[in-house]
C-alpha positions as a Markdown table, in Angstrom:
| # | Residue | x | y | z |
|---|---|---|---|---|
| 1 | Met | 42.7 | 168.7 | 82.3 |
| 2 | Lys | 42.3 | 166.1 | 84.9 |
| 3 | Tyr | 44.4 | 163.8 | 82.8 |
| 4 | Lys | 47.3 | 166.3 | 82.7 |
| 5 | Phe | 47.2 | 166.7 | 86.5 |
| 6 | Ala | 47.2 | 162.9 | 87.0 |
| 7 | Val | 50.2 | 162.5 | 84.7 |
| 8 | Phe | 52.0 | 165.4 | 86.4 |
| 9 | Phe | 51.4 | 164.0 | 89.9 |
| 10 | Ser | 52.5 | 160.5 | 88.9 |
| 11 | Leu | 55.7 | 161.9 | 87.4 |
| 12 | Val | 56.4 | 163.9 | 90.6 |
| 13 | Phe | 55.7 | 160.8 | 92.7 |
| 14 | Leu | 58.0 | 158.7 | 90.5 |
| 15 | Leu | 60.8 | 161.2 | 90.8 |
| 16 | Phe | 60.5 | 161.3 | 94.6 |
| 17 | Ser | 60.4 | 157.5 | 94.9 |
| 18 | Cys | 63.5 | 157.2 | 92.7 |
| 19 | Lys | 65.2 | 159.7 | 94.8 |
| 20 | Asn | 64.4 | 157.8 | 98.0 |
| 21 | Glu | 65.6 | 154.5 | 96.4 |
| 22 | Asp | 68.9 | 156.2 | 95.5 |
| 23 | Glu | 69.3 | 157.5 | 99.0 |
| 24 | Lys | 68.6 | 154.0 | 100.4 |
| 25 | Arg | 71.1 | 152.5 | 98.0 |
| 26 | Ile | 73.8 | 155.0 | 98.9 |
| 27 | Ala | 73.2 | 154.4 | 102.6 |
| 28 | Glu | 73.5 | 150.6 | 102.1 |
| 29 | Asn | 76.7 | 151.0 | 100.1 |
| 30 | Glu | 78.2 | 153.2 | 102.8 |
| 31 | Lys | 77.3 | 150.5 | 105.5 |
| 32 | Glu | 78.8 | 147.8 | 103.3 |
| 33 | Ile | 82.0 | 149.8 | 102.8 |
| 34 | Gln | 82.3 | 150.3 | 106.6 |
| 35 | Arg | 81.6 | 146.6 | 107.3 |
| 36 | Arg | 84.3 | 145.6 | 104.8 |
| 37 | Glu | 86.8 | 148.1 | 106.4 |
| 38 | Ile | 86.1 | 146.6 | 109.9 |
| 39 | Ile | 86.6 | 143.0 | 108.5 |
| 40 | Phe | 89.8 | 144.1 | 106.8 |
| 41 | Thr | 91.3 | 145.7 | 110.0 |
| 42 | Asn | 90.3 | 142.7 | 112.1 |
| 43 | Ile | 92.0 | 140.3 | 109.7 |
| 44 | Gln | 95.0 | 142.5 | 109.4 |
| 45 | Lys | 95.4 | 142.6 | 113.2 |
| 46 | Gly | 95.0 | 138.8 | 113.5 |
| 47 | Trp | 97.2 | 137.9 | 110.6 |
| 48 | Val | 100.3 | 137.1 | 112.7 |
| 49 | Phe | 102.1 | 133.8 | 111.9 |
| 50 | Tyr | 105.0 | 132.1 | 113.5 |
| 51 | Asp | 107.2 | 132.4 | 110.5 |
| 52 | Thr | 110.6 | 131.7 | 112.2 |
| 53 | Pro | 111.6 | 128.2 | 113.4 |
| 54 | Val | 111.0 | 127.7 | 117.1 |
| 55 | Thr | 113.1 | 124.6 | 117.5 |
| 56 | Glu | 116.7 | 123.7 | 116.6 |
| 57 | Ala | 115.6 | 120.8 | 114.4 |
| 58 | Ser | 113.2 | 123.0 | 112.5 |
| 59 | Glu | 116.0 | 125.6 | 112.0 |
| 60 | Asn | 118.4 | 123.0 | 110.7 |
| 61 | Ser | 115.8 | 121.6 | 108.4 |
| 62 | Val | 115.3 | 125.0 | 106.7 |
| 63 | Ala | 118.7 | 124.5 | 105.1 |
| 64 | Thr | 117.9 | 121.1 | 103.6 |
| 65 | Trp | 114.1 | 121.0 | 103.1 |
| 66 | Ser | 113.4 | 123.7 | 100.5 |
| 67 | Glu | 109.6 | 123.3 | 100.7 |
| 68 | Trp | 109.6 | 124.1 | 104.4 |
| 69 | Arg | 111.8 | 127.1 | 103.8 |
| 70 | Ile | 109.6 | 128.4 | 101.1 |
| 71 | Phe | 106.5 | 127.9 | 103.2 |
| 72 | Leu | 107.9 | 129.8 | 106.2 |
| 73 | Ala | 109.1 | 132.6 | 103.8 |
| 74 | Glu | 105.5 | 132.8 | 102.4 |
| 75 | Leu | 104.1 | 133.1 | 106.0 |
| 76 | Ala | 106.6 | 135.9 | 106.7 |
| 77 | Gln | 105.2 | 138.1 | 103.9 |
| 78 | Lys | 102.1 | 139.9 | 105.3 |
| 79 | Pro | 99.6 | 141.2 | 102.7 |
| 80 | Lys | 98.5 | 144.8 | 103.0 |
| 81 | Lys | 96.0 | 147.2 | 101.4 |
| 82 | Thr | 93.0 | 145.1 | 100.4 |
| 83 | Ile | 91.0 | 141.9 | 101.2 |
| 84 | Gly | 91.9 | 140.8 | 97.7 |
| 85 | Ala | 95.6 | 140.7 | 98.8 |
| 86 | Phe | 94.7 | 138.4 | 101.7 |
| 87 | Gln | 92.7 | 136.2 | 99.3 |
| 88 | Gln | 95.7 | 135.9 | 97.0 |
| 89 | Lys | 98.0 | 135.2 | 99.9 |
| 90 | Ser | 95.8 | 132.4 | 101.2 |
| 91 | Lys | 95.8 | 130.8 | 97.8 |
| 92 | Ser | 99.6 | 131.0 | 97.7 |
| 93 | Leu | 99.9 | 129.6 | 101.2 |
| 94 | Thr | 97.7 | 126.7 | 100.2 |
| 95 | Lys | 99.9 | 125.8 | 97.3 |
| 96 | Lys | 103.1 | 126.1 | 99.5 |
| 97 | Ala | 101.5 | 124.0 | 102.2 |
| 98 | Met | 100.5 | 121.3 | 99.7 |
| 99 | Ala | 104.1 | 121.2 | 98.6 |
| 100 | Leu | 105.3 | 120.3 | 102.1 |
| 101 | Asn | 104.3 | 116.7 | 101.3 |
| 102 | Asp | 106.9 | 116.6 | 98.5 |
| 103 | Asn | 110.5 | 115.8 | 99.3 |
| 104 | Ile | 110.2 | 115.4 | 103.0 |
| 105 | Pro | 113.7 | 114.7 | 104.4 |
| 106 | Phe | 114.2 | 111.0 | 105.2 |
| 107 | Glu | 114.7 | 111.5 | 108.9 |
| 108 | Phe | 111.3 | 113.3 | 109.0 |
| 109 | Ser | 109.4 | 111.0 | 106.7 |
| 110 | Lys | 107.5 | 109.4 | 109.5 |
| 111 | Pro | 103.7 | 109.1 | 110.2 |
| 112 | Gln | 103.9 | 111.6 | 113.1 |
| 113 | Ile | 105.3 | 114.3 | 110.8 |
| 114 | Lys | 103.0 | 113.4 | 107.8 |
| 115 | Ser | 99.9 | 113.6 | 110.0 |
| 116 | Arg | 100.9 | 117.0 | 111.3 |
| 117 | Ile | 101.6 | 118.3 | 107.8 |
| 118 | Ser | 98.2 | 117.1 | 106.6 |
| 119 | Thr | 96.5 | 118.8 | 109.6 |
| 120 | Leu | 98.4 | 122.0 | 108.7 |
| 121 | Ile | 97.3 | 121.7 | 105.1 |
| 122 | Thr | 93.7 | 121.3 | 106.1 |
| 123 | Lys | 93.8 | 124.4 | 108.3 |
| 124 | Val | 95.4 | 126.5 | 105.5 |
| 125 | Gln | 92.8 | 125.3 | 103.1 |
| 126 | Met | 90.0 | 126.3 | 105.5 |
| 127 | Leu | 91.6 | 129.7 | 105.8 |
| 128 | Asp | 91.6 | 130.0 | 102.0 |
| 129 | Leu | 87.9 | 128.9 | 102.0 |
| 130 | Phe | 86.8 | 131.4 | 104.6 |
| 131 | Leu | 88.6 | 134.3 | 102.9 |
| 132 | Asn | 86.9 | 133.6 | 99.6 |
| 133 | Leu | 83.3 | 133.6 | 101.0 |
| 134 | Asp | 81.0 | 136.4 | 100.0 |
| 135 | Thr | 80.7 | 137.5 | 103.6 |
| 136 | Ile | 84.0 | 136.8 | 105.2 |
| 137 | Pro | 83.8 | 135.7 | 108.9 |
| 138 | Asp | 86.7 | 137.7 | 110.3 |
| 139 | Lys | 86.5 | 136.0 | 113.7 |
| 140 | Lys | 86.9 | 132.6 | 112.2 |
| 141 | Val | 89.8 | 133.7 | 110.0 |
| 142 | Thr | 91.7 | 135.1 | 113.0 |
| 143 | Gln | 90.9 | 131.9 | 115.0 |
| 144 | Leu | 92.2 | 129.8 | 112.1 |
| 145 | Val | 95.4 | 131.8 | 112.0 |
| 146 | Ala | 95.9 | 131.0 | 115.7 |
| 147 | Glu | 95.2 | 127.3 | 115.0 |
| 148 | Ile | 97.7 | 127.3 | 112.1 |
| 149 | Asn | 100.3 | 128.7 | 114.6 |
| 150 | Leu | 99.6 | 125.9 | 117.0 |
| 151 | Glu | 100.0 | 123.3 | 114.2 |
| 152 | Leu | 103.3 | 124.9 | 113.2 |
| 153 | Val | 104.6 | 124.6 | 116.7 |
| 154 | Ser | 103.4 | 121.1 | 117.0 |
| 155 | Leu | 105.1 | 120.1 | 113.8 |
| 156 | Gln | 108.4 | 121.7 | 114.8 |
| 157 | Arg | 108.3 | 120.1 | 118.2 |
| 158 | Gln | 107.8 | 116.7 | 116.6 |
| 159 | Met | 110.8 | 117.4 | 114.4 |
| 160 | Asp | 112.8 | 118.1 | 117.5 |
| 161 | Lys | 111.7 | 114.9 | 119.2 |
| 162 | Ile | 112.7 | 112.8 | 116.2 |
| 163 | Val | 116.1 | 114.5 | 116.1 |
| 164 | Asp | 116.6 | 114.0 | 119.8 |
| 165 | Lys | 115.5 | 110.3 | 119.5 |
| 166 | Ser | 117.9 | 109.7 | 116.7 |
| 167 | Asn | 120.8 | 111.1 | 118.8 |
| 168 | Ile | 120.3 | 108.6 | 121.5 |
| 169 | Pro | 123.1 | 106.0 | 121.1 |
| 170 | Val | 122.0 | 102.4 | 120.4 |
| 171 | Glu | 123.1 | 99.8 | 123.0 |
| 172 | Glu | 124.9 | 96.6 | 122.0 |
| 173 | Gly | 122.4 | 94.0 | 120.8 |
| 174 | Glu | 119.4 | 96.5 | 120.7 |
| 175 | Ser | 119.2 | 96.4 | 116.9 |
| 176 | Asp | 119.0 | 92.6 | 116.9 |
| 177 | Leu | 116.3 | 92.8 | 119.5 |
| 178 | Leu | 114.3 | 95.2 | 117.4 |
| 179 | Lys | 114.6 | 93.0 | 114.4 |
| 180 | Met | 113.3 | 90.0 | 116.4 |
| 181 | Met | 110.3 | 92.1 | 117.6 |
| 182 | Asp | 109.5 | 93.2 | 114.0 |
| 183 | Thr | 106.3 | 91.3 | 113.2 |
| 184 | Thr | 106.6 | 91.9 | 109.4 |
| 185 | Arg | 109.8 | 89.8 | 109.4 |
| 186 | Ala | 108.3 | 86.9 | 111.3 |
| 187 | Ile | 107.8 | 83.5 | 109.8 |
| 188 | Pro | 104.1 | 83.0 | 109.0 |
| 189 | Asn | 102.3 | 80.8 | 111.5 |
| 190 | Thr | 100.7 | 78.3 | 109.1 |
| 191 | Pro | 99.9 | 74.8 | 110.4 |
| 192 | Ile | 102.0 | 72.0 | 109.0 |
| 193 | Ile | 99.7 | 69.6 | 107.1 |
| 194 | Asp | 100.7 | 65.9 | 107.3 |
| 195 | Pro | 100.1 | 64.3 | 103.9 |
| 196 | Asn | 99.4 | 60.9 | 105.6 |
| 197 | Ile | 96.3 | 62.1 | 107.5 |
| 198 | Pro | 93.1 | 61.6 | 105.6 |
| 199 | Arg | 91.2 | 64.7 | 104.7 |
| 200 | Val | 87.6 | 65.4 | 104.0 |
| 201 | Glu | 87.0 | 67.5 | 101.0 |
């Protein structure tokens, strides 16, 4: 009889402990859902890119530089509904940003532009990385969006400077002077060896 009571009480204890674990699990799941919703709303609020050209040079380059146009168009499309949509968008943005290195127009194929493009690519890759972590740091994501916007403005202003500089007329004789100052075209400064002087070998 004692054995039956022991089995009965252990079964009752087991049922109550399982019920408590289920309640804890349900409460944890609800907290996780609320945390994800907060992260989603923060990212959605902060996901604002400068997707329209801010300078005249950038606006003109949209017509000729297809990779730049595609990248800006990708920035203009804001994901909705889920975190997964933001993750897919960040992967797509990374691919489009990497493509900016291809077919850079000749007038913009300069170290100043290339360095800004590589900085922009790095920031977009970091955005993709943060969005694909298990626990997404929403503050860092929104901060990265702001940094990407700064890089976009910097790149477009540099484009404008290059266009403005190319529009300055060249004075007479300036091109010859620039050629003379070019160290890559200079005659190498090697000493002339007189064959009549004895040498020690």
